[in-house]
Amino acid sequence: ELQQKVEETEVLKMELQMLETERVRLSLVEEKLLDVLQLLQQLRDLNISKRALGKILLSTLESYRDPQPGKAQLFEVLDTLQQELAACELLHKQPMEQAQSPRSLSNPLMISC
């Protein structure tokens, strides 16, 4: 009976560790999604055309045509979309005090909007 309790405890510890790992992953995805939404808001405020935004989105999605999408791919797509949005020339034409954080704008990839 004691051995069974020890095994159950080990299983519960493993499940807790898996839950914690998933929580961290979801936190990273949430942060990246918030970055993307903030960039979309900035571009909307700059009156970027829907067509230009659509091109950026389609370009990003074309990069990830893997037939087996997964959790890791979701983060990669969001990360790439965030980088492409941050590289939009319209954002770089703003005064620096209004621009997104330097971390996002340091991307050497430039996309003409």
Coordinates of C-alpha atoms in Angstrom, one line a residue:
E1 CA 0.0 0.0 0.0
L2 CA 2.9 2.3 0.8
Q3 CA 4.5 1.6 -2.5
Q4 CA 1.2 2.4 -4.3
K5 CA 1.1 5.8 -2.5
V6 CA 4.6 6.5 -3.5
E7 CA 3.8 5.7 -7.2
E8 CA 0.7 7.8 -7.1
T9 CA 2.7 10.7 -5.6
E10 CA 5.3 10.4 -8.5
V11 CA 2.5 10.4 -11.1
L12 CA 1.0 13.5 -9.5
K13 CA 4.4 15.2 -9.5
M14 CA 4.9 14.4 -13.2
E15 CA 1.4 15.8 -14.0
L16 CA 2.1 18.9 -12.0
Q17 CA 5.3 19.4 -13.8
M18 CA 3.5 19.0 -17.2
L19 CA 0.9 21.5 -16.1
E20 CA 3.5 24.0 -15.1
T21 CA 5.3 23.6 -18.5
E22 CA 2.0 24.1 -20.3
R23 CA 1.2 27.2 -18.2
V24 CA 4.6 28.7 -19.1
R25 CA 4.1 27.9 -22.8
L26 CA 0.6 29.5 -22.8
S27 CA 2.0 32.6 -21.0
L28 CA 4.6 33.0 -23.8
V29 CA 1.9 32.6 -26.5
E30 CA -0.3 35.1 -24.7
E31 CA 2.6 37.6 -24.5
K32 CA 3.4 37.2 -28.2
L33 CA -0.3 37.5 -29.2
L34 CA -0.5 40.8 -27.2
D35 CA 2.6 42.1 -29.1
V36 CA 0.9 41.2 -32.4
L37 CA -2.4 42.9 -31.4
Q38 CA -0.6 46.0 -30.3
L39 CA 1.3 46.2 -33.6
L40 CA -2.0 45.7 -35.5
Q41 CA -3.5 48.5 -33.5
Q42 CA -0.6 50.8 -34.3
L43 CA -0.8 50.0 -37.9
R44 CA -4.6 50.6 -37.9
D45 CA -4.0 54.0 -36.3
L46 CA -1.6 54.8 -39.2
N47 CA -4.4 53.9 -41.7
I48 CA -2.5 51.0 -43.3
S49 CA -4.7 49.4 -45.9
K50 CA -6.4 46.1 -45.3
R51 CA -4.8 44.9 -48.5
A52 CA -1.3 45.5 -47.1
L53 CA -2.2 43.9 -43.8
G54 CA -3.6 40.9 -45.7
K55 CA -0.4 40.6 -47.7
I56 CA 1.7 40.5 -44.4
L57 CA -0.6 37.9 -42.9
L58 CA -0.7 35.7 -46.0
S59 CA 3.1 36.0 -46.4
T60 CA 3.5 34.8 -42.8
L61 CA 1.1 31.9 -43.2
E62 CA 2.7 30.8 -46.5
S63 CA 5.9 30.3 -44.5
Y64 CA 4.3 27.7 -42.4
R65 CA 2.4 25.3 -44.7
D66 CA 3.4 22.3 -42.6
P67 CA 0.7 19.6 -42.8
Q68 CA 1.1 18.9 -39.1
P69 CA 0.6 22.1 -37.2
G70 CA 1.3 21.9 -33.6
K71 CA 1.8 24.0 -30.4
A72 CA 5.4 25.0 -31.3
Q73 CA 4.3 26.0 -34.8
L74 CA 1.6 28.3 -33.4
F75 CA 4.3 30.2 -31.4
E76 CA 6.6 30.4 -34.5
V77 CA 3.7 31.8 -36.6
L78 CA 2.9 34.4 -34.0
D79 CA 6.6 35.3 -33.7
T80 CA 7.1 35.7 -37.4
L81 CA 3.9 37.7 -37.8
Q82 CA 5.0 40.0 -34.9
Q83 CA 8.4 40.5 -36.6
E84 CA 6.9 41.2 -40.0
L85 CA 4.4 43.7 -38.5
A86 CA 7.2 45.4 -36.5
A87 CA 9.3 45.7 -39.7
C88 CA 6.5 47.6 -41.5
E89 CA 7.9 50.8 -42.9
L90 CA 5.0 52.9 -41.7
L91 CA 6.0 52.1 -38.1
H92 CA 9.5 53.4 -38.8
K93 CA 8.2 56.7 -40.1
Q94 CA 6.7 57.6 -36.7
P95 CA 8.6 59.7 -34.3
M96 CA 10.7 57.6 -32.0
E97 CA 8.7 58.4 -28.9
Q98 CA 5.6 56.9 -30.5
A99 CA 7.2 53.9 -31.9
Q100 CA 7.1 50.4 -30.6
S101 CA 9.9 49.3 -28.2
P102 CA 13.4 49.1 -29.7
R103 CA 13.4 45.3 -29.2
S104 CA 10.6 44.9 -31.8
L105 CA 12.0 47.5 -34.3
S106 CA 15.5 46.2 -34.4
N107 CA 14.5 43.5 -36.9
P108 CA 16.6 43.9 -40.1
L109 CA 13.8 42.4 -42.2
M110 CA 11.9 45.3 -43.9
I111 CA 8.5 44.8 -45.5
S112 CA 7.1 47.6 -47.6
C113 CA 3.5 48.3 -46.6

